[in-house]
Amino acid sequence: MYRTAANVSERQLAPPALAISTVIFALRPSERSGRPTLWIPLVRRIREPFKGRWALPGGPLTHSESLQDAASRNLRETTGLAPSYLEQLYAFGGLHRSPSQRVVSIVYWALVQPTEAALADESENVRWFRADRLGDLAFDHNAIIDYALWRLRNKMAYGSVAYHLLGEFFTLAQVREVYEAVLDRELDPANFRRQIKATPEIEETDQYLQGGKHRPPRLYRFTGRPGLDPDNRSTP
Amino acid sequence: MYRTAANVSERQLAPPALAISTVIFALRPSERSGRPTLWIPLVRRIREPFKGRWALPGGPLTHSESLQDAASRNLRETTGLAPSYLEQLYAFGGLHRSPSQRVVSIVYWALVQPTEAALADESENVRWFRADRLGDLAFDHNAIIDYALWRLRNKMAYGSVAYHLLGEFFTLAQVREVYEAVLDRELDPANFRRQIKATPEIEETDQYLQGGKHRPPRLYRFTGRPGLDPDNRSTP
DNA sequence: TCAGTTCTAGTCAAGCTGACTATAACTAAT
DNA sequence: ATTAGTTATAGTCAGCTTGACTAGAACTGA
């Protein structure tokens, strides 16, 4: 924070920098309970400001790509992930987000399926964190993630976004576990399945998941496409 | 559209320009029916590209102001309006939004109260349009307004945003007229008032609106603050 | 005084939700 | 082979919300 005063005049002259960042969510089994939990990959900053601190993956916007393309390229380059869902979150443009320079960040949020998440790159400078145990991140990234979490919970309650955290086939109990992990409270299995079965986007298959220590549950499939924001309406 | 090919190389070099624009909504009585309708102020472009066409009010981002401040300054300068509600809509960054240069627009949407809207500047280059009769606007501004309308309808159905289109005191019938104007369908008066009266943010006053040709309706007051997006949570 | 209008309260059936019970279908231990 | 344990799945019931509708209250203007 001392750094702030260093180059006020520079800051007045340079145009505001434009960056794209992404909050990436995936489910991973908890170490203890084994039940799915929300995890977020972060990258370590290798330059000032906030050198050494963890931050959201991000980078500049190149001229040949749309905002969404930039977000998804970025995501691939830093973490090796291909998202199953990608949506714009918010444009953050507060004056003092970065001590050195005025930066406007257009932030996206993404969901990746567990298979993807399992084989994601992890290295010295890329690491996954539990969404509820992030520590102090660079810039205003803690606040950004809080907002992304709020949005995810909201979309989950209304929209049909939960399925993008699962594979192609899933049991209703798995869907419930997703809801429980994200909303952080237990849900009544019977009532939950009644609601889910009432949504037309969920299709019953004639497959069953074998191998459990109990009655094998039926597998279902999601047959809806996202689509709401301008980018996903009809990308020109 | 011919213009597009003119200076491809220039475009590759210059950094993407960052602009702030705002979709402003207000209610005005319809010419014919007299019932309130949604109107939007637009400004005429005095430069290429799209010279002479109508467009959303907007402008550049200066260094000393946040995104929201830029939107509200802009709004004041171009239309003389002070909004009662202001929220970020979306960041539009398609490659071909502007034929001459790559422009990323962070768009806000605003609601203004009828008293404000009545004394708003109108001139050769600023004019109000009915939201459903806009004609062909500059850039992708038709699509932006469509999205803003979608968002307004959505927020209206859930949130408590309708009251920002009204003055401090209002009758329940006026609230209903707002809903009817925005959602574009008639609502049952009895059921509607039951719902509104159930929301805790609506406070009964002991005033009545006199002067009608019928039983004078009671006046109510809205006692809630907006608050949801990062800007409005706690502006630092 | 009465007709016309809107305001306002209330009723009723249909649908959804949360809490709960009960049975089905499998595995693992006895 | 039987039984206990576990999850899957269906169903019931009361409480709440919602849409359609009825009816009276309160004002104005003829």
Short mmCIF file of C-alpha atoms (C1' of nucleotides) in Angstrom, two decimals:
data_model
loop_
_atom_site.label_atom_id
_atom_site.label_comp_id
_atom_site.label_asym_id
_atom_site.label_seq_id
_atom_site.Cartn_x
_atom_site.Cartn_y
_atom_site.Cartn_z
CA MET A 1 0.00 0.00 0.00
CA TYR A 2 3.04 2.30 0.36
CA ARG A 3 3.53 1.87 -3.29
CA THR A 4 0.40 3.84 -4.01
CA ALA A 5 1.93 7.24 -3.59
CA ALA A 6 4.99 6.44 -5.67
CA ASN A 7 3.87 7.49 -9.10
CA VAL A 8 0.68 9.44 -9.01
CA SER A 9 1.60 11.52 -12.02
CA GLU A 10 2.35 8.50 -14.18
CA ARG A 11 -1.00 7.16 -13.26
CA GLN A 12 -2.84 10.26 -14.39
CA LEU A 13 -1.33 10.02 -17.85
CA ALA A 14 -1.42 6.39 -18.82
CA PRO A 15 -4.74 5.15 -20.22
CA PRO A 16 -6.60 2.73 -17.94
CA ALA A 17 -5.35 -0.77 -18.66
CA LEU A 18 -7.93 -3.35 -19.66
CA ALA A 19 -7.59 -6.89 -18.34
CA ILE A 20 -9.64 -10.05 -18.48
CA SER A 21 -9.79 -12.42 -15.52
CA THR A 22 -11.79 -15.51 -14.73
CA VAL A 23 -13.13 -17.15 -11.61
CA ILE A 24 -13.12 -20.87 -12.28
CA PHE A 25 -15.22 -23.27 -10.25
CA ALA A 26 -14.97 -27.03 -10.14
CA LEU A 27 -16.04 -29.75 -7.74
CA ARG A 28 -13.47 -31.94 -6.08
CA PRO A 29 -13.96 -34.48 -3.34
CA SER A 30 -13.18 -33.05 0.07
CA GLU A 31 -10.09 -34.53 1.76
CA ARG A 32 -12.03 -35.57 4.82
CA SER A 33 -15.65 -36.28 4.05
CA GLY A 34 -15.10 -37.24 0.44
CA ARG A 35 -18.16 -35.27 -0.53
CA PRO A 36 -17.81 -32.79 -3.37
CA THR A 37 -16.65 -29.28 -2.50
CA LEU A 38 -16.09 -26.13 -4.52
CA TRP A 39 -12.52 -25.50 -5.61
CA ILE A 40 -10.92 -22.61 -7.48
CA PRO A 41 -7.59 -22.59 -9.34
CA LEU A 42 -5.35 -19.60 -8.72
CA VAL A 43 -2.04 -18.50 -10.17
CA ARG A 44 0.92 -17.09 -8.31
CA ARG A 45 1.97 -13.60 -9.28
CA ILE A 46 5.52 -13.51 -10.53
CA ARG A 47 5.75 -9.73 -10.77
CA GLU A 48 4.99 -6.69 -8.70
CA PRO A 49 2.52 -5.62 -7.52
CA PHE A 50 1.57 -8.41 -5.14
CA LYS A 51 4.50 -10.55 -6.28
CA GLY A 52 4.23 -14.03 -4.77
CA ARG A 53 0.56 -13.68 -3.86
CA TRP A 54 -2.15 -15.83 -5.37
CA ALA A 55 -4.51 -14.25 -7.90
CA LEU A 56 -7.18 -15.03 -10.43
CA PRO A 57 -5.91 -16.21 -13.80
CA GLY A 58 -6.07 -13.37 -16.27
CA GLY A 59 -4.27 -11.32 -18.82
CA PRO A 60 -4.61 -8.66 -21.45
CA LEU A 61 -7.14 -8.50 -24.25
CA THR A 62 -5.71 -9.04 -27.71
CA HIS A 63 -7.15 -7.42 -30.78
CA SER A 64 -8.35 -10.48 -32.59
CA GLU A 65 -10.61 -11.89 -29.93
CA SER A 66 -13.85 -11.05 -28.23
CA LEU A 67 -14.03 -10.67 -24.47
CA GLN A 68 -15.37 -14.15 -24.07
CA ASP A 69 -12.71 -15.63 -26.34
CA ALA A 70 -10.05 -13.83 -24.35
CA ALA A 71 -11.43 -15.30 -21.14
CA SER A 72 -11.48 -18.81 -22.50
CA ARG A 73 -8.02 -18.59 -24.09
CA ASN A 74 -6.67 -17.26 -20.87
CA LEU A 75 -8.23 -20.02 -18.92
CA ARG A 76 -6.72 -22.60 -21.24
CA GLU A 77 -3.27 -21.09 -21.18
CA THR A 78 -2.95 -20.69 -17.46
CA THR A 79 -4.72 -23.79 -16.23
CA GLY A 80 -5.16 -26.04 -19.27
CA LEU A 81 -8.90 -26.13 -18.70
CA ALA A 82 -11.81 -26.02 -21.14
CA PRO A 83 -14.92 -24.73 -19.40
CA SER A 84 -18.38 -26.20 -19.86
CA TYR A 85 -19.92 -22.91 -18.88
CA LEU A 86 -18.61 -19.38 -19.23
CA GLU A 87 -20.39 -16.15 -18.42
CA GLN A 88 -19.44 -12.57 -17.84
CA LEU A 89 -19.47 -11.63 -14.17
CA TYR A 90 -18.79 -7.94 -13.87
CA ALA A 91 -16.47 -5.13 -14.89
CA PHE A 92 -14.44 -3.94 -11.93
CA GLY A 93 -13.02 -0.46 -12.31
CA GLY A 94 -12.42 1.02 -8.88
CA LEU A 95 -9.69 3.63 -8.71
CA HIS A 96 -7.34 1.84 -6.35
CA ARG A 97 -7.59 -1.75 -7.41
CA SER A 98 -3.96 -1.83 -8.40
CA PRO A 99 -1.37 0.31 -6.61
CA SER A 100 0.76 0.92 -9.68
CA GLN A 101 -1.67 1.61 -12.46
CA ARG A 102 -5.36 2.13 -13.11
CA VAL A 103 -6.76 -1.23 -14.22
CA VAL A 104 -10.24 -2.08 -15.39
CA SER A 105 -10.86 -5.82 -15.18
CA ILE A 106 -13.65 -7.51 -17.04
CA VAL A 107 -14.17 -10.68 -15.07
CA TYR A 108 -15.78 -13.91 -16.26
CA TRP A 109 -16.80 -16.94 -14.27
CA ALA A 110 -16.59 -20.50 -15.47
CA LEU A 111 -17.64 -23.98 -14.51
CA VAL A 112 -15.61 -27.04 -15.44
CA GLN A 113 -16.59 -30.66 -15.23
CA PRO A 114 -14.88 -32.95 -12.73
CA THR A 115 -13.08 -35.00 -15.39
CA GLU A 116 -11.51 -31.82 -16.75
CA ALA A 117 -10.70 -30.56 -13.30
CA ALA A 118 -8.97 -33.82 -12.38
CA LEU A 119 -6.39 -33.60 -15.15
CA ALA A 120 -5.84 -29.87 -14.85
CA ASP A 121 -2.32 -28.57 -14.71
CA GLU A 122 -1.00 -27.94 -11.27
CA SER A 123 2.45 -26.57 -10.67
CA GLU A 124 4.53 -24.26 -8.55
CA ASN A 125 2.55 -21.34 -9.86
CA VAL A 126 -0.88 -22.87 -10.36
CA ARG A 127 -2.73 -24.39 -7.46
CA TRP A 128 -6.30 -25.30 -6.53
CA PHE A 129 -7.88 -23.91 -3.38
CA ARG A 130 -11.07 -24.68 -1.57
CA ALA A 131 -13.44 -21.81 -2.25
CA ASP A 132 -13.94 -21.27 1.47
CA ARG A 133 -10.22 -21.24 2.32
CA LEU A 134 -8.48 -18.87 -0.01
CA GLY A 135 -6.38 -16.68 2.21
CA ASP A 136 -5.42 -13.14 1.23
CA LEU A 137 -5.30 -12.77 -2.51
CA ALA A 138 -3.78 -10.09 -4.70
CA PHE A 139 -5.70 -6.93 -5.62
CA ASP A 140 -9.44 -7.05 -4.88
CA HIS A 141 -9.66 -10.68 -5.90
CA ASN A 142 -11.18 -11.84 -2.63
CA ALA A 143 -14.11 -9.49 -3.18
CA ILE A 144 -14.43 -10.58 -6.79
CA ILE A 145 -14.62 -14.22 -5.80
CA ASP A 146 -17.19 -13.42 -3.13
CA TYR A 147 -19.33 -11.84 -5.77
CA ALA A 148 -18.80 -14.77 -8.15
CA LEU A 149 -19.89 -17.14 -5.41
CA TRP A 150 -22.97 -15.08 -4.78
CA ARG A 151 -23.79 -15.20 -8.48
CA LEU A 152 -23.19 -18.93 -8.70
CA ARG A 153 -25.53 -19.56 -5.78
CA ASN A 154 -28.13 -17.33 -7.32
CA LYS A 155 -27.96 -18.94 -10.73
CA MET A 156 -28.11 -22.33 -9.12
CA ALA A 157 -31.30 -21.50 -7.26
CA TYR A 158 -33.02 -20.34 -10.43
CA GLY A 159 -31.24 -21.32 -13.61
CA SER A 160 -29.99 -24.73 -14.64
CA VAL A 161 -26.31 -24.24 -14.12
CA ALA A 162 -25.56 -27.09 -11.74
CA TYR A 163 -25.27 -29.66 -14.51
CA HIS A 164 -22.19 -27.97 -15.93
CA LEU A 165 -20.34 -29.08 -12.82
CA LEU A 166 -21.19 -32.69 -13.60
CA GLY A 167 -20.43 -35.08 -16.44
CA GLU A 168 -22.85 -36.11 -19.16
CA PHE A 169 -24.62 -38.71 -17.04
CA PHE A 170 -25.42 -38.28 -13.39
CA THR A 171 -27.69 -39.49 -10.65
CA LEU A 172 -30.15 -37.24 -8.89
CA ALA A 173 -28.18 -37.71 -5.70
CA GLN A 174 -25.13 -36.28 -7.44
CA VAL A 175 -27.13 -33.24 -8.50
CA ARG A 176 -28.23 -32.85 -4.93
CA GLU A 177 -24.64 -33.03 -3.74
CA VAL A 178 -23.77 -30.21 -6.12
CA TYR A 179 -26.54 -28.06 -4.69
CA GLU A 180 -25.52 -28.93 -1.16
CA ALA A 181 -21.88 -28.10 -1.83
CA VAL A 182 -22.63 -24.75 -3.43
CA LEU A 183 -25.48 -23.62 -1.21
CA ASP A 184 -23.78 -25.10 1.85
CA ARG A 185 -26.82 -26.69 3.41
CA GLU A 186 -28.48 -30.08 3.33
CA LEU A 187 -31.52 -30.71 1.20
CA ASP A 188 -34.24 -33.29 1.61
CA PRO A 189 -33.53 -36.05 -0.92
CA ALA A 190 -37.16 -36.86 -1.65
CA ASN A 191 -38.30 -33.28 -2.14
CA PHE A 192 -35.23 -32.42 -4.13
CA ARG A 193 -35.73 -35.21 -6.62
CA ARG A 194 -39.35 -34.24 -7.06
CA GLN A 195 -38.32 -30.73 -8.05
CA ILE A 196 -35.55 -31.80 -10.38
CA LYS A 197 -37.73 -34.38 -12.10
CA ALA A 198 -40.27 -31.64 -12.75
CA THR A 199 -37.81 -29.61 -14.87
CA PRO A 200 -38.17 -30.51 -18.54
CA GLU A 201 -34.44 -30.20 -19.26
CA ILE A 202 -33.70 -33.34 -17.28
CA GLU A 203 -34.01 -36.56 -19.22
CA GLU A 204 -34.30 -40.01 -17.72
CA THR A 205 -32.02 -42.61 -19.28
CA ASP A 206 -32.45 -46.37 -18.94
CA GLN A 207 -29.00 -46.72 -17.44
CA TYR A 208 -28.21 -47.31 -13.80
CA LEU A 209 -25.06 -46.55 -11.89
CA GLN A 210 -23.65 -49.85 -10.67
CA GLY A 211 -21.01 -50.48 -8.07
CA GLY A 212 -22.49 -48.76 -5.07
CA LYS A 213 -23.09 -50.52 -1.79
CA HIS A 214 -26.85 -50.17 -2.16
CA ARG A 215 -29.69 -49.91 -4.63
CA PRO A 216 -28.29 -48.64 -7.94
CA PRO A 217 -29.62 -45.19 -8.84
CA ARG A 218 -30.90 -44.30 -12.28
CA LEU A 219 -28.77 -42.08 -14.50
CA TYR A 220 -30.10 -38.86 -15.98
CA ARG A 221 -28.93 -36.48 -18.66
CA PHE A 222 -29.15 -32.70 -19.08
CA THR A 223 -30.62 -31.54 -22.38
CA GLY A 224 -30.60 -27.75 -22.12
CA ARG A 225 -28.31 -25.08 -23.42
CA PRO A 226 -27.25 -22.07 -21.30
CA GLY A 227 -28.07 -18.87 -23.14
CA LEU A 228 -29.06 -15.63 -21.48
CA ASP A 229 -26.41 -12.99 -21.73
CA PRO A 230 -25.67 -11.11 -24.91
CA ASP A 231 -22.60 -13.20 -25.66
CA ASN A 232 -24.51 -16.43 -25.52
CA ARG A 233 -27.61 -15.28 -27.35
CA SER A 234 -26.11 -15.40 -30.81
CA THR A 235 -22.43 -14.72 -31.05
CA PRO A 236 -21.93 -12.72 -34.25
CA MET B 1 -19.86 -0.98 -43.26
CA TYR B 2 -17.49 -0.18 -46.18
CA ARG B 3 -15.46 1.76 -43.74
CA THR B 4 -14.44 -1.42 -41.98
CA ALA B 5 -11.68 -2.35 -44.40
CA ALA B 6 -10.19 1.12 -44.48
CA ASN B 7 -7.64 0.90 -41.71
CA VAL B 8 -7.17 -2.61 -40.54
CA SER B 9 -3.54 -2.04 -39.67
CA GLU B 10 -4.27 1.00 -37.54
CA ARG B 11 -6.79 -1.07 -35.69
CA GLN B 12 -4.34 -3.81 -34.87
CA LEU B 13 -1.99 -1.36 -33.24
CA ALA B 14 -4.16 0.99 -31.23
CA PRO B 15 -5.18 -0.31 -27.81
CA PRO B 16 -8.90 -1.12 -27.49
CA ALA B 17 -10.72 2.05 -26.52
CA LEU B 18 -12.75 1.96 -23.33
CA ALA B 19 -16.08 3.76 -23.24
CA ILE B 20 -18.93 4.08 -20.76
CA SER B 21 -22.53 4.28 -21.95
CA THR B 22 -25.87 4.27 -20.20
CA VAL B 23 -29.35 3.12 -21.03
CA ILE B 24 -31.72 5.48 -19.25
CA PHE B 25 -35.32 4.56 -18.57
CA ALA B 26 -38.11 6.83 -17.47
CA LEU B 27 -41.88 6.74 -17.58
CA ARG B 28 -43.81 9.32 -19.57
CA PRO B 29 -47.50 9.41 -20.30
CA SER B 30 -48.31 7.96 -23.69
CA GLU B 31 -49.57 10.50 -26.27
CA ARG B 32 -52.75 8.57 -26.91
CA SER B 33 -53.82 6.56 -23.89
CA GLY B 34 -52.19 8.83 -21.30
CA ARG B 35 -50.98 5.78 -19.45
CA PRO B 36 -47.31 5.64 -18.54
CA THR B 37 -44.90 4.18 -21.08
CA LEU B 38 -41.16 3.53 -21.10
CA TRP B 39 -39.02 6.20 -22.73
CA ILE B 40 -35.30 6.40 -23.39
CA PRO B 41 -33.22 9.51 -24.09
CA LEU B 42 -30.74 9.25 -26.96
CA VAL B 43 -28.12 11.60 -28.32
CA ARG B 44 -27.38 12.34 -31.95
CA ARG B 45 -23.89 11.48 -33.12
CA ILE B 46 -22.06 14.51 -34.40
CA ARG B 47 -19.05 12.61 -35.71
CA GLU B 48 -18.27 9.57 -37.78
CA PRO B 49 -18.87 6.72 -37.52
CA PHE B 50 -22.67 6.75 -37.64
CA LYS B 51 -22.74 10.56 -37.86
CA GLY B 52 -26.32 11.80 -37.57
CA ARG B 53 -27.65 8.56 -36.10
CA TRP B 54 -29.08 8.30 -32.61
CA ALA B 55 -27.05 6.55 -29.95
CA LEU B 56 -26.83 5.90 -26.24
CA PRO B 57 -25.32 8.70 -24.20
CA GLY B 58 -21.75 7.85 -23.34
CA GLY B 59 -18.15 8.91 -23.34
CA PRO B 60 -14.67 8.08 -22.19
CA LEU B 61 -13.57 7.11 -18.72
CA THR B 62 -11.46 9.68 -16.95
CA HIS B 63 -8.78 8.79 -14.45
CA SER B 64 -10.29 10.27 -11.37
CA GLU B 65 -13.60 8.46 -11.40
CA SER B 66 -14.93 4.95 -10.92
CA LEU B 67 -16.97 3.29 -13.62
CA GLN B 68 -20.19 4.14 -11.86
CA ASP B 69 -19.16 7.74 -11.35
CA ALA B 70 -18.29 7.99 -15.02
CA ALA B 71 -21.72 6.69 -15.95
CA SER B 72 -23.49 9.11 -13.71
CA ARG B 73 -21.40 12.12 -14.75
CA ASN B 74 -22.00 11.24 -18.36
CA LEU B 75 -25.67 10.96 -17.80
CA ARG B 76 -25.76 14.36 -16.16
CA GLU B 77 -23.68 16.06 -18.83
CA THR B 78 -25.57 14.75 -21.81
CA THR B 79 -29.12 14.76 -20.52
CA GLY B 80 -29.07 16.80 -17.32
CA LEU B 81 -30.52 13.87 -15.40
CA ALA B 82 -29.77 12.51 -11.94
CA PRO B 83 -30.76 8.85 -11.74
CA SER B 84 -32.55 7.30 -8.79
CA TYR B 85 -31.12 3.91 -9.70
CA LEU B 86 -27.91 3.00 -11.51
CA GLU B 87 -26.52 -0.44 -12.12
CA GLN B 88 -23.94 -1.98 -14.38
CA LEU B 89 -25.47 -3.83 -17.29
CA TYR B 90 -22.72 -5.54 -19.23
CA ALA B 91 -19.36 -5.03 -20.90
CA PHE B 92 -19.72 -5.25 -24.66
CA GLY B 93 -16.52 -6.04 -26.48
CA GLY B 94 -17.32 -7.65 -29.83
CA LEU B 95 -14.70 -7.18 -32.50
CA HIS B 96 -16.81 -5.27 -34.98
CA ARG B 97 -18.91 -3.02 -32.82
CA SER B 98 -17.35 0.06 -34.30
CA PRO B 99 -16.11 0.13 -37.88
CA SER B 100 -13.21 2.47 -37.22
CA GLN B 101 -11.68 1.22 -34.00
CA ARG B 102 -11.93 -1.57 -31.46
CA VAL B 103 -14.15 -0.30 -28.66
CA VAL B 104 -15.05 -1.99 -25.41
CA SER B 105 -18.13 -0.40 -23.86
CA ILE B 106 -19.05 -0.84 -20.25
CA VAL B 107 -22.75 -0.13 -20.22
CA TYR B 108 -24.87 0.94 -17.26
CA TRP B 109 -28.62 1.21 -16.99
CA ALA B 110 -30.46 3.82 -15.00
CA LEU B 111 -33.93 4.68 -13.83
CA VAL B 112 -35.05 8.26 -13.33
CA GLN B 113 -38.15 9.52 -11.59
CA PRO B 114 -40.89 11.22 -13.60
CA THR B 115 -40.27 14.64 -12.09
CA GLU B 116 -36.65 14.46 -13.21
CA ALA B 117 -37.60 13.15 -16.59
CA ALA B 118 -40.09 15.95 -17.14
CA LEU B 119 -37.53 18.72 -16.83
CA ALA B 120 -34.79 16.89 -18.69
CA ASP B 121 -32.91 18.73 -21.40
CA GLU B 122 -34.19 18.11 -24.86
CA SER B 123 -32.56 19.70 -27.86
CA GLU B 124 -31.55 19.20 -31.45
CA ASN B 125 -29.13 16.51 -30.34
CA VAL B 126 -30.93 15.00 -27.36
CA ARG B 127 -34.35 13.48 -27.78
CA TRP B 128 -36.58 11.02 -25.93
CA PHE B 129 -37.91 7.94 -27.70
CA ARG B 130 -40.48 5.38 -26.77
CA ALA B 131 -38.60 2.20 -25.86
CA ASP B 132 -40.60 0.22 -28.38
CA ARG B 133 -40.05 2.67 -31.24
CA LEU B 134 -36.39 3.43 -31.49
CA GLY B 135 -35.51 2.96 -35.15
CA ASP B 136 -32.01 2.01 -36.26
CA LEU B 137 -29.43 3.21 -33.80
CA ALA B 138 -25.68 3.58 -34.12
CA PHE B 139 -23.32 0.67 -33.40
CA ASP B 140 -24.92 -2.30 -31.61
CA HIS B 141 -27.04 -0.03 -29.47
CA ASN B 142 -30.33 -1.65 -30.47
CA ALA B 143 -29.07 -4.97 -29.12
CA ILE B 144 -27.77 -3.30 -25.98
CA ILE B 145 -31.13 -1.71 -25.28
CA ASP B 146 -32.89 -5.03 -25.89
CA TYR B 147 -30.70 -6.58 -23.27
CA ALA B 148 -31.28 -3.68 -20.87
CA LEU B 149 -35.02 -4.11 -21.32
CA TRP B 150 -34.73 -7.79 -20.61
CA ARG B 151 -32.80 -7.02 -17.46
CA LEU B 152 -35.27 -4.37 -16.34
CA ARG B 153 -38.18 -6.78 -16.76
CA ASN B 154 -36.30 -9.43 -14.86
CA LYS B 155 -35.38 -7.16 -11.97
CA MET B 156 -38.93 -5.92 -11.84
CA ALA B 157 -40.32 -9.42 -11.50
CA TYR B 158 -38.01 -10.22 -8.60
CA GLY B 159 -36.31 -7.19 -7.10
CA SER B 160 -37.87 -3.99 -5.94
CA VAL B 161 -36.79 -1.73 -8.72
CA ALA B 162 -40.16 -0.40 -9.87
CA TYR B 163 -40.29 2.27 -7.18
CA HIS B 164 -37.31 4.09 -8.63
CA LEU B 165 -39.49 4.99 -11.59
CA LEU B 166 -41.95 6.70 -9.25
CA GLY B 167 -41.78 9.64 -6.87
CA GLU B 168 -41.55 9.41 -3.10
CA PHE B 169 -45.27 8.82 -2.60
CA PHE B 170 -47.41 6.70 -4.84
CA THR B 171 -50.62 4.74 -4.97
CA LEU B 172 -50.68 1.00 -5.48
CA ALA B 173 -52.45 1.59 -8.79
CA GLN B 174 -49.46 3.64 -9.94
CA VAL B 175 -47.12 0.81 -9.03
CA ARG B 176 -49.32 -1.49 -11.03
CA GLU B 177 -49.17 0.84 -14.01
CA VAL B 178 -45.38 0.71 -13.86
CA TYR B 179 -45.44 -3.07 -13.91
CA GLU B 180 -47.94 -3.09 -16.73
CA ALA B 181 -45.92 -0.63 -18.78
CA VAL B 182 -42.66 -2.51 -18.38
CA LEU B 183 -43.97 -6.06 -18.59
CA ASP B 184 -46.46 -5.06 -21.27
CA ARG B 185 -49.43 -6.93 -19.93
CA GLU B 186 -52.38 -6.20 -17.69
CA LEU B 187 -52.40 -7.32 -14.08
CA ASP B 188 -55.32 -8.00 -11.81
CA PRO B 189 -55.64 -4.98 -9.48
CA ALA B 190 -56.83 -6.94 -6.45
CA ASN B 191 -54.19 -9.66 -6.65
CA PHE B 192 -51.46 -7.17 -7.44
CA ARG B 193 -52.15 -5.06 -4.38
CA ARG B 194 -52.17 -8.14 -2.20
CA GLN B 195 -48.68 -9.04 -3.38
CA ILE B 196 -47.27 -5.53 -3.04
CA LYS B 197 -48.73 -5.09 0.42
CA ALA B 198 -47.01 -8.29 1.47
CA THR B 199 -43.53 -6.87 0.76
CA PRO B 200 -42.06 -5.33 3.89
CA GLU B 201 -40.35 -2.50 1.99
CA ILE B 202 -43.68 -0.85 1.26
CA GLU B 203 -44.97 1.44 3.94
CA GLU B 204 -48.51 2.67 4.26
CA THR B 205 -48.87 6.40 4.88
CA ASP B 206 -51.98 8.11 6.22
CA GLN B 207 -52.19 10.32 3.16
CA TYR B 208 -54.63 9.94 0.32
CA LEU B 209 -54.34 11.15 -3.24
CA GLN B 210 -57.15 13.64 -3.79
CA GLY B 211 -58.47 15.04 -7.05
CA GLY B 212 -59.48 11.88 -8.87
CA LYS B 213 -62.98 11.27 -10.17
CA HIS B 214 -63.50 8.42 -7.74
CA ARG B 215 -62.59 7.06 -4.35
CA PRO B 216 -59.22 8.54 -3.30
CA PRO B 217 -56.50 5.93 -3.06
CA ARG B 218 -54.08 5.68 -0.15
CA LEU B 219 -50.49 6.80 -0.67
CA TYR B 220 -47.56 4.49 0.05
CA ARG B 221 -43.83 4.93 0.40
CA PHE B 222 -40.85 2.77 -0.49
CA THR B 223 -38.39 2.18 2.34
CA GLY B 224 -35.71 -0.02 0.80
CA ARG B 225 -32.30 0.59 -0.62
CA PRO B 226 -31.06 -1.13 -3.81
CA GLY B 227 -27.81 -2.95 -3.13
CA LEU B 228 -26.69 -6.11 -4.85
CA ASP B 229 -23.82 -5.55 -7.24
CA PRO B 230 -20.29 -4.93 -6.07
CA ASP B 231 -20.54 -1.18 -6.66
CA ASN B 232 -23.58 -0.84 -4.47
CA ARG B 233 -22.51 -3.16 -1.68
CA SER B 234 -20.15 -0.75 0.00
CA THR B 235 -18.52 1.78 -2.26
CA PRO B 236 -14.99 2.19 -0.95
"C1'" DT C 1 -80.29 10.70 -5.42
"C1'" DC C 2 -78.18 7.76 -8.61
"C1'" DA C 3 -74.96 6.06 -12.04
"C1'" DG C 4 -70.11 5.45 -12.88
"C1'" DT C 5 -65.60 4.63 -11.42
"C1'" DT C 6 -61.83 3.00 -8.76
"C1'" DC C 7 -60.31 1.29 -4.26
"C1'" DT C 8 -60.12 -2.40 -1.18
"C1'" DA C 9 -61.17 -6.77 1.24
"C1'" DG C 10 -62.32 -11.32 0.92
"C1'" DT C 11 -63.29 -16.23 -0.95
"C1'" DC C 12 -62.04 -20.41 -3.32
"C1'" DA C 13 -59.61 -23.81 -5.99
"C1'" DA C 14 -55.16 -25.15 -7.94
"C1'" DG C 15 -50.38 -25.62 -7.46
"C1'" DC C 16 -46.06 -25.69 -5.09
"C1'" DT C 17 -43.12 -26.66 -0.83
"C1'" DG C 18 -41.30 -28.63 3.35
"C1'" DA C 19 -41.77 -32.37 6.64
"C1'" DC C 20 -42.52 -36.85 6.88
"C1'" DT C 21 -43.68 -42.02 6.06
"C1'" DA C 22 -43.16 -46.14 3.57
"C1'" DT C 23 -41.54 -49.33 0.34
"C1'" DA C 24 -38.02 -51.03 -3.22
"C1'" DA C 25 -33.58 -52.70 -4.42
"C1'" DC C 26 -29.23 -53.45 -3.74
"C1'" DT C 27 -24.67 -55.03 -0.69
"C1'" DA C 28 -22.37 -57.00 3.14
"C1'" DA C 29 -22.25 -59.45 7.27
"C1'" DT C 30 -23.92 -63.39 9.73
"C1'" DA D 1 -29.90 -68.16 2.98
"C1'" DT D 2 -31.20 -64.78 5.87
"C1'" DT D 3 -30.90 -60.41 7.74
"C1'" DA D 4 -29.24 -55.83 8.76
"C1'" DG D 5 -27.79 -51.59 6.60
"C1'" DT D 6 -28.07 -48.20 3.09
"C1'" DT D 7 -29.73 -45.49 -0.51
"C1'" DA D 8 -33.41 -44.90 -4.13
"C1'" DT D 9 -37.90 -43.73 -4.98
"C1'" DA D 10 -42.94 -42.92 -4.34
"C1'" DG D 11 -46.46 -40.96 -1.86
"C1'" DT D 12 -49.13 -38.26 1.80
"C1'" DC D 13 -50.44 -34.10 4.19
"C1'" DA D 14 -50.63 -29.44 5.91
"C1'" DG D 15 -49.32 -24.67 4.94
"C1'" DC D 16 -48.50 -21.10 1.81
"C1'" DT D 17 -48.83 -18.59 -2.61
"C1'" DT D 18 -51.35 -17.46 -6.87
"C1'" DG D 19 -54.92 -16.57 -10.29
"C1'" DA D 20 -59.84 -15.90 -10.99
"C1'" DC D 21 -63.51 -13.95 -9.14
"C1'" DT D 22 -67.19 -11.53 -6.02
"C1'" DA D 23 -68.63 -7.77 -3.35
"C1'" DG D 24 -68.82 -3.83 -0.78
"C1'" DA D 25 -66.70 1.03 0.21
"C1'" DA D 26 -65.86 5.71 -1.14
"C1'" DC D 27 -65.59 9.15 -4.02
"C1'" DT D 28 -67.34 12.37 -8.41
"C1'" DG D 29 -70.52 14.22 -11.56
"C1'" DA D 30 -75.00 14.33 -13.65
#
